[in-house]
Coordinates of N, CA and C in Angstrom, one line a residue:
M1 N 135.3 158.1 166.0 CA 134.4 158.2 167.2 C 133.5 159.4 167.2
K2 N 134.0 160.5 166.7 CA 133.2 161.7 166.7 C 132.0 161.6 165.8
V3 N 132.1 160.9 164.7 CA 131.0 160.7 163.8 C 129.9 159.9 164.5
L4 N 130.2 158.8 165.3 CA 129.3 158.0 166.0 C 128.5 158.9 167.0
V5 N 129.2 159.8 167.7 CA 128.5 160.6 168.7 C 127.5 161.5 168.0
V6 N 127.9 162.1 166.9 CA 127.0 163.0 166.1 C 125.8 162.2 165.7
N7 N 126.0 160.9 165.2 CA 124.9 160.1 164.7 C 124.0 159.8 165.9
L8 N 124.5 159.5 167.1 CA 123.7 159.2 168.2 C 122.9 160.4 168.6
K9 N 123.5 161.6 168.6 CA 122.8 162.8 168.9 C 121.7 163.1 167.9
L10 N 122.0 162.9 166.6 CA 121.0 163.1 165.6 C 119.8 162.1 165.8
K11 N 120.1 160.8 166.1 CA 119.1 159.8 166.3 C 118.2 160.2 167.5
R12 N 118.8 160.7 168.6 CA 118.0 161.1 169.7 C 117.1 162.3 169.3
V13 N 117.6 163.2 168.5 CA 116.8 164.3 168.1 C 115.6 163.9 167.2
V14 N 115.9 162.9 166.4 CA 114.9 162.5 165.4 C 113.8 161.5 165.9
I15 N 114.1 160.9 167.0 CA 113.1 159.9 167.5 C 111.7 160.5 167.8
F16 N 111.7 161.6 168.5 CA 110.4 162.2 168.8 C 109.7 162.7 167.6
P17 N 110.3 163.4 166.7 CA 109.6 163.8 165.4 C 109.1 162.6 164.6
F18 N 109.9 161.5 164.7 CA 109.5 160.3 163.9 C 108.2 159.7 164.5
L19 N 108.1 159.7 165.9 CA 106.9 159.2 166.5 C 105.7 160.1 166.3
V20 N 105.9 161.4 166.3 CA 104.9 162.3 165.9 C 104.4 162.1 164.5
Y21 N 105.4 162.0 163.6 CA 105.1 161.7 162.2 C 104.3 160.5 162.0
I22 N 104.6 159.4 162.6 CA 103.9 158.1 162.5 C 102.4 158.3 163.1
S23 N 102.3 159.1 164.1 CA 101.0 159.4 164.7 C 100.1 160.2 163.7
V24 N 100.7 161.1 163.0 CA 100.0 161.9 162.0 C 99.6 161.1 160.8
V25 N 100.5 160.2 160.4 CA 100.2 159.3 159.3 C 99.0 158.4 159.6
L26 N 99.0 157.8 160.8 CA 97.9 157.0 161.3 C 96.6 157.8 161.4
F27 N 96.7 159.0 161.9 CA 95.5 159.8 162.1 C 94.9 160.2 160.7
V28 N 95.8 160.6 159.8 CA 95.3 161.0 158.4 C 94.6 159.8 157.8
N29 N 95.1 158.6 158.0 CA 94.6 157.4 157.3 C 93.4 156.8 158.0
F30 N 93.2 157.0 159.3 CA 92.1 156.4 160.0 C 91.0 157.3 160.5
V31 N 91.3 158.6 160.6 CA 90.3 159.5 161.2 C 90.1 160.6 160.1
S32 N 88.9 160.6 159.6 CA 88.5 161.6 158.6 C 87.3 162.4 159.1
D33 N 86.9 163.4 158.3 CA 85.7 164.2 158.6 C 84.5 163.3 158.7
D34 N 84.5 162.2 158.0 CA 83.4 161.3 157.8 C 83.3 160.2 158.9
T35 N 84.4 160.1 159.8 CA 84.4 159.1 160.8 C 83.4 159.6 161.9
I36 N 82.6 158.7 162.4 CA 81.6 159.1 163.4 C 82.2 158.6 164.8
L37 N 82.3 159.5 165.7 CA 82.8 159.2 167.0 C 81.7 159.3 168.1
I38 N 81.5 158.4 168.9 CA 80.6 158.5 170.0 C 81.4 158.1 171.3
G39 N 81.4 159.0 172.2 CA 82.4 158.8 173.3 C 83.7 158.9 172.7
D40 N 84.5 157.9 172.9 CA 85.8 157.8 172.3 C 85.9 156.6 171.4
R41 N 84.8 156.2 170.9 CA 84.8 155.0 170.1 C 84.3 155.3 168.6
F42 N 85.0 154.7 167.7 CA 84.6 154.8 166.3 C 83.4 153.9 166.1
I43 N 82.3 154.4 165.5 CA 81.2 153.5 165.3 C 80.8 153.4 163.8
G44 N 81.4 154.2 163.0 CA 81.1 154.1 161.6 C 81.7 155.2 160.7
N45 N 81.5 155.1 159.4 CA 81.9 156.1 158.5 C 81.3 155.9 157.2
T46 N 81.5 156.8 156.2 CA 80.9 156.7 154.9 C 81.6 155.7 154.0
Y47 N 82.7 155.1 154.4 CA 83.5 154.2 153.6 C 82.8 152.8 153.4
K48 N 81.9 152.5 154.3 CA 81.2 151.2 154.2 C 80.5 151.1 152.9
G49 N 80.8 150.0 152.2 CA 80.2 149.8 150.9 C 80.9 150.3 149.7
I50 N 81.9 151.1 149.9 CA 82.7 151.7 148.8 C 83.6 150.6 148.2
S51 N 83.8 150.6 146.9 CA 84.6 149.5 146.3 C 86.1 149.9 146.5
H52 N 86.8 148.8 146.8 CA 88.3 148.9 147.0 C 89.0 148.8 145.6
N53 N 90.2 149.2 145.5 CA 91.0 149.1 144.3 C 92.2 148.2 144.5
Y54 N 92.1 147.0 143.8 CA 93.1 146.0 143.9 C 94.0 146.0 142.6
I55 N 93.7 146.8 141.6 CA 94.4 146.8 140.3 C 95.3 148.0 140.3
P56 N 96.6 147.7 140.2 CA 97.6 148.8 140.2 C 97.4 149.8 139.0
L57 N 97.6 151.0 139.4 CA 97.6 152.2 138.5 C 96.2 152.6 138.0
T58 N 95.1 151.9 138.5 CA 93.8 152.3 138.1 C 93.4 153.7 138.6
S59 N 93.5 153.9 139.9 CA 93.1 155.2 140.4 C 94.1 156.3 140.1
I60 N 95.4 155.9 140.0 CA 96.4 156.9 139.6 C 96.0 157.4 138.2
G61 N 95.8 156.5 137.3 CA 95.4 156.9 135.9 C 94.1 157.7 135.8
T62 N 93.2 157.3 136.6 CA 91.9 158.0 136.6 C 92.1 159.5 137.1
Y63 N 92.9 159.6 138.1 CA 93.1 161.0 138.6 C 94.0 161.8 137.7
L64 N 95.0 161.2 137.1 CA 95.9 162.0 136.3 C 95.3 162.3 134.9
F65 N 94.5 161.4 134.3 CA 94.0 161.6 133.0 C 92.6 162.3 133.0
N66 N 92.0 162.3 134.2 CA 90.6 162.9 134.3 C 90.6 164.0 135.4
F67 N 91.7 164.7 135.5 CA 91.8 165.6 136.6 C 90.8 166.7 136.6
Q68 N 90.3 167.1 135.4 CA 89.3 168.1 135.2 C 88.0 167.7 135.8
S69 N 87.8 166.4 136.1 CA 86.5 165.9 136.7 C 86.5 166.0 138.2
Y70 N 87.6 166.4 138.8 CA 87.7 166.4 140.3 C 88.0 167.8 140.7
N71 N 87.5 168.2 141.9 CA 88.0 169.4 142.5 C 89.5 169.3 142.9
F72 N 90.2 170.4 142.9 CA 91.6 170.4 143.1 C 92.0 169.6 144.4
D73 N 91.3 169.8 145.5 CA 91.7 169.2 146.7 C 91.6 167.6 146.6
T74 N 90.6 167.1 146.0 CA 90.4 165.7 145.9 C 91.5 165.1 144.9
W75 N 91.7 165.8 143.8 CA 92.8 165.4 142.9 C 94.1 165.4 143.5
F76 N 94.5 166.5 144.2 CA 95.8 166.7 144.7 C 96.1 165.7 145.9
Y77 N 95.1 165.6 146.8 CA 95.2 164.6 147.9 C 95.4 163.2 147.4
N78 N 94.7 162.8 146.5 CA 94.7 161.4 146.0 C 95.9 161.1 145.1
T79 N 96.6 162.1 144.6 CA 97.8 161.8 143.8 C 99.0 162.2 144.6
F80 N 99.2 163.5 144.7 CA 100.5 164.0 145.3 C 100.4 163.9 146.8
G81 N 99.3 164.0 147.4 CA 99.2 163.9 148.9 C 99.8 162.7 149.5
N82 N 99.5 161.5 148.8 CA 100.1 160.3 149.3 C 101.6 160.2 149.1
V83 N 102.1 160.8 148.1 CA 103.6 160.9 147.9 C 104.2 161.8 149.0
L84 N 103.6 163.0 149.1 CA 104.2 163.9 150.1 C 104.1 163.4 151.5
L85 N 103.1 162.7 151.9 CA 102.9 162.2 153.2 C 104.0 161.2 153.6
F86 N 104.6 160.5 152.6 CA 105.6 159.5 153.0 C 107.1 159.9 152.7
I87 N 107.3 161.1 152.2 CA 108.6 161.6 152.0 C 109.4 161.7 153.4
P88 N 108.8 162.2 154.4 CA 109.5 162.2 155.7 C 110.0 160.8 156.2
M89 N 109.2 159.8 155.9 CA 109.6 158.4 156.4 C 110.8 158.0 155.6
G90 N 110.9 158.4 154.3 CA 112.1 158.0 153.6 C 113.4 158.8 154.1
I91 N 113.2 159.9 154.8 CA 114.3 160.6 155.3 C 114.6 160.1 156.7
L92 N 113.6 159.9 157.6 CA 113.8 159.6 159.0 C 114.2 158.2 159.2
L93 N 113.7 157.2 158.5 CA 114.1 155.8 158.7 C 115.6 155.6 158.6
P94 N 116.2 156.1 157.5 CA 117.7 155.9 157.4 C 118.5 156.6 158.5
I95 N 118.0 157.7 159.0 CA 118.7 158.4 160.1 C 118.6 157.6 161.4
L96 N 117.4 157.0 161.6 CA 117.3 156.3 162.9 C 118.0 154.9 162.8
F97 N 118.1 154.3 161.7 CA 118.7 153.0 161.5 C 119.9 153.1 160.5
A98 N 120.8 154.0 160.7 CA 121.8 154.3 159.7 C 122.7 153.1 159.4
K99 N 123.0 152.3 160.3 CA 123.9 151.2 160.0 C 123.2 150.0 159.4
Q100 N 121.9 149.8 159.6 CA 121.2 148.7 159.2 C 120.3 148.9 157.9
I101 N 120.1 150.1 157.6 CA 119.1 150.4 156.5 C 119.7 151.1 155.3
R102 N 119.4 150.6 154.2 CA 119.8 151.2 152.9 C 118.6 151.4 152.1
L103 N 118.8 151.8 150.8 CA 117.7 152.1 149.9 C 116.6 151.0 149.8
L104 N 117.1 149.8 149.5 CA 116.1 148.7 149.3 C 115.3 148.4 150.6
S105 N 116.0 148.3 151.7 CA 115.3 148.0 153.0 C 114.4 149.2 153.4
T106 N 114.8 150.4 153.1 CA 113.9 151.6 153.3 C 112.6 151.5 152.5
V107 N 112.8 151.2 151.2 CA 111.6 151.1 150.3 C 110.7 149.9 150.8
V108 N 111.3 148.8 151.1 CA 110.5 147.6 151.5 C 109.8 147.9 152.8
I109 N 110.4 148.5 153.8 CA 109.7 148.9 155.1 C 108.6 149.8 154.8
I110 N 108.8 150.8 154.0 CA 107.7 151.8 153.7 C 106.6 151.1 152.9
M111 N 106.9 150.2 152.0 CA 105.9 149.5 151.3 C 105.1 148.6 152.2
L112 N 105.7 147.9 153.1 CA 105.0 147.1 154.1 C 104.2 147.9 155.1
F113 N 104.7 149.0 155.5 CA 104.0 149.9 156.4 C 102.7 150.4 155.7
S114 N 102.8 150.8 154.5 CA 101.7 151.3 153.7 C 100.7 150.2 153.4
F115 N 101.2 149.0 153.1 CA 100.3 147.8 152.9 C 99.5 147.5 154.2
T116 N 100.2 147.6 155.3 CA 99.5 147.4 156.6 C 98.4 148.4 156.9
I117 N 98.7 149.7 156.6 CA 97.7 150.7 156.7 C 96.5 150.4 155.8
E118 N 96.8 150.1 154.6 CA 95.7 149.8 153.6 C 94.9 148.6 154.0
T119 N 95.5 147.6 154.5 CA 94.8 146.4 155.0 C 94.0 146.7 156.2
M120 N 94.5 147.5 157.1 CA 93.7 147.9 158.3 C 92.5 148.7 157.9
Q121 N 92.7 149.6 156.9 CA 91.6 150.4 156.5 C 90.5 149.4 155.9
F122 N 90.9 148.4 155.2 CA 90.0 147.4 154.7 C 89.2 146.7 155.8
I123 N 90.0 146.2 156.7 CA 89.4 145.4 157.8 C 88.5 146.2 158.7
T124 N 88.9 147.4 159.1 CA 88.2 148.2 160.0 C 87.1 149.0 159.3
Q125 N 87.2 149.1 158.0 CA 86.3 150.0 157.2 C 86.4 151.4 157.6
L126 N 87.6 151.8 158.1 CA 87.9 153.2 158.4 C 88.7 153.8 157.2
G127 N 88.5 153.4 156.0 CA 89.1 153.8 154.8 C 88.9 152.8 153.7
V128 N 89.5 153.1 152.6 CA 89.3 152.2 151.4 C 90.7 151.7 151.0
F129 N 90.8 150.3 150.9 CA 92.0 149.7 150.4 C 92.2 150.2 148.9
N130 N 93.4 150.7 148.7 CA 93.8 151.1 147.3 C 95.2 150.8 147.1
V131 N 95.5 149.8 146.2 CA 96.8 149.4 145.9 C 97.6 150.6 145.4
D132 N 97.0 151.5 144.7 CA 97.7 152.7 144.2 C 98.2 153.6 145.3
D133 N 97.6 153.6 146.5 CA 98.1 154.3 147.6 C 99.4 153.7 148.1
I134 N 99.5 152.4 148.0 CA 100.8 151.8 148.4 C 101.9 152.2 147.4
I135 N 101.5 152.2 146.1 CA 102.5 152.6 145.1 C 103.0 154.1 145.4
L136 N 102.0 155.0 145.6 CA 102.3 156.4 145.8 C 103.1 156.6 147.1
N137 N 102.7 155.9 148.1 CA 103.4 156.1 149.4 C 104.8 155.6 149.3
T138 N 105.0 154.5 148.5 CA 106.4 154.0 148.3 C 107.2 154.9 147.5
I139 N 106.6 155.5 146.5 CA 107.3 156.5 145.7 C 107.7 157.7 146.6
G140 N 106.8 158.1 147.5 CA 107.2 159.2 148.4 C 108.3 158.8 149.3
G141 N 108.3 157.6 149.9 CA 109.4 157.2 150.7 C 110.7 157.1 149.9
F142 N 110.7 156.7 148.7 CA 111.9 156.6 147.8 C 112.4 158.1 147.6
L143 N 111.5 159.0 147.3 CA 111.9 160.4 147.1 C 112.5 161.0 148.4
G144 N 112.0 160.6 149.5 CA 112.6 161.1 150.8 C 114.0 160.6 151.0
Y145 N 114.2 159.3 150.7 CA 115.5 158.7 150.7 C 116.5 159.4 149.8
M146 N 116.0 159.7 148.6 CA 116.9 160.4 147.6 C 117.2 161.8 148.1
I147 N 116.2 162.5 148.7 CA 116.5 163.8 149.3 C 117.6 163.8 150.3
L148 N 117.5 162.7 151.2 CA 118.5 162.6 152.2 C 119.9 162.3 151.6
V149 N 119.9 161.4 150.7 CA 121.2 161.1 150.0 C 121.8 162.4 149.3
L150 N 120.9 163.1 148.6 CA 121.4 164.3 147.9 C 121.9 165.4 148.9
S151 N 121.2 165.5 150.0 CA 121.6 166.5 151.0 C 122.9 166.1 151.6
K152 N 123.1 164.9 151.9 CA 124.4 164.4 152.4 C 125.5 164.7 151.4
N153 N 125.3 164.4 150.1 CA 126.3 164.6 149.1 C 126.5 166.1 148.9
M154 N 125.5 167.0 149.0 CA 125.7 168.4 148.8 C 126.5 168.9 150.0
R155 N 126.3 168.4 151.2 CA 127.1 168.9 152.4 C 128.5 168.5 152.1
R156 N 128.8 167.4 151.6 CA 130.2 167.0 151.4 C 130.9 167.9 150.3
L157 N 130.1 168.3 149.3 CA 130.7 169.1 148.3 C 131.1 170.5 148.8
Y158 N 130.3 171.0 149.7 CA 130.5 172.4 150.2 C 131.2 172.5 151.5
H159 N 131.7 171.4 152.0 CA 132.5 171.5 153.2 C 133.9 171.0 153.0

């Protein structure tokens, strides 16, 4: 019974940061320096007319093998930024849904969430659909899940 109480307390503590995290992810993916706002409405951005990437590993390969052609910020954001952005989701989802969610379901939920973001970027033209972003986001979520599992295992070893 004591473990259940601790889990409920932990879930209550994690709910607000999770909601803030989701808000940050949505903001990062839909509001950029190039988004034009009038009043409180989006009216356009510079993504209109840019080609989307539907072929897996195309942009990942381009950024990794031609990194010298990009400034560091662009290179880092488009490779490791996507991974780092989704690590918290891989940690927070299993905490919030401890009894129902395991590795496979965590990865699938993250992949579907990322696919939804990319699809909405395509539909709204407030971003560029890139299948590689889905891959990198999913890797980030997987790494977050592994960090959570390793931290739980380390706690058991030292207690």
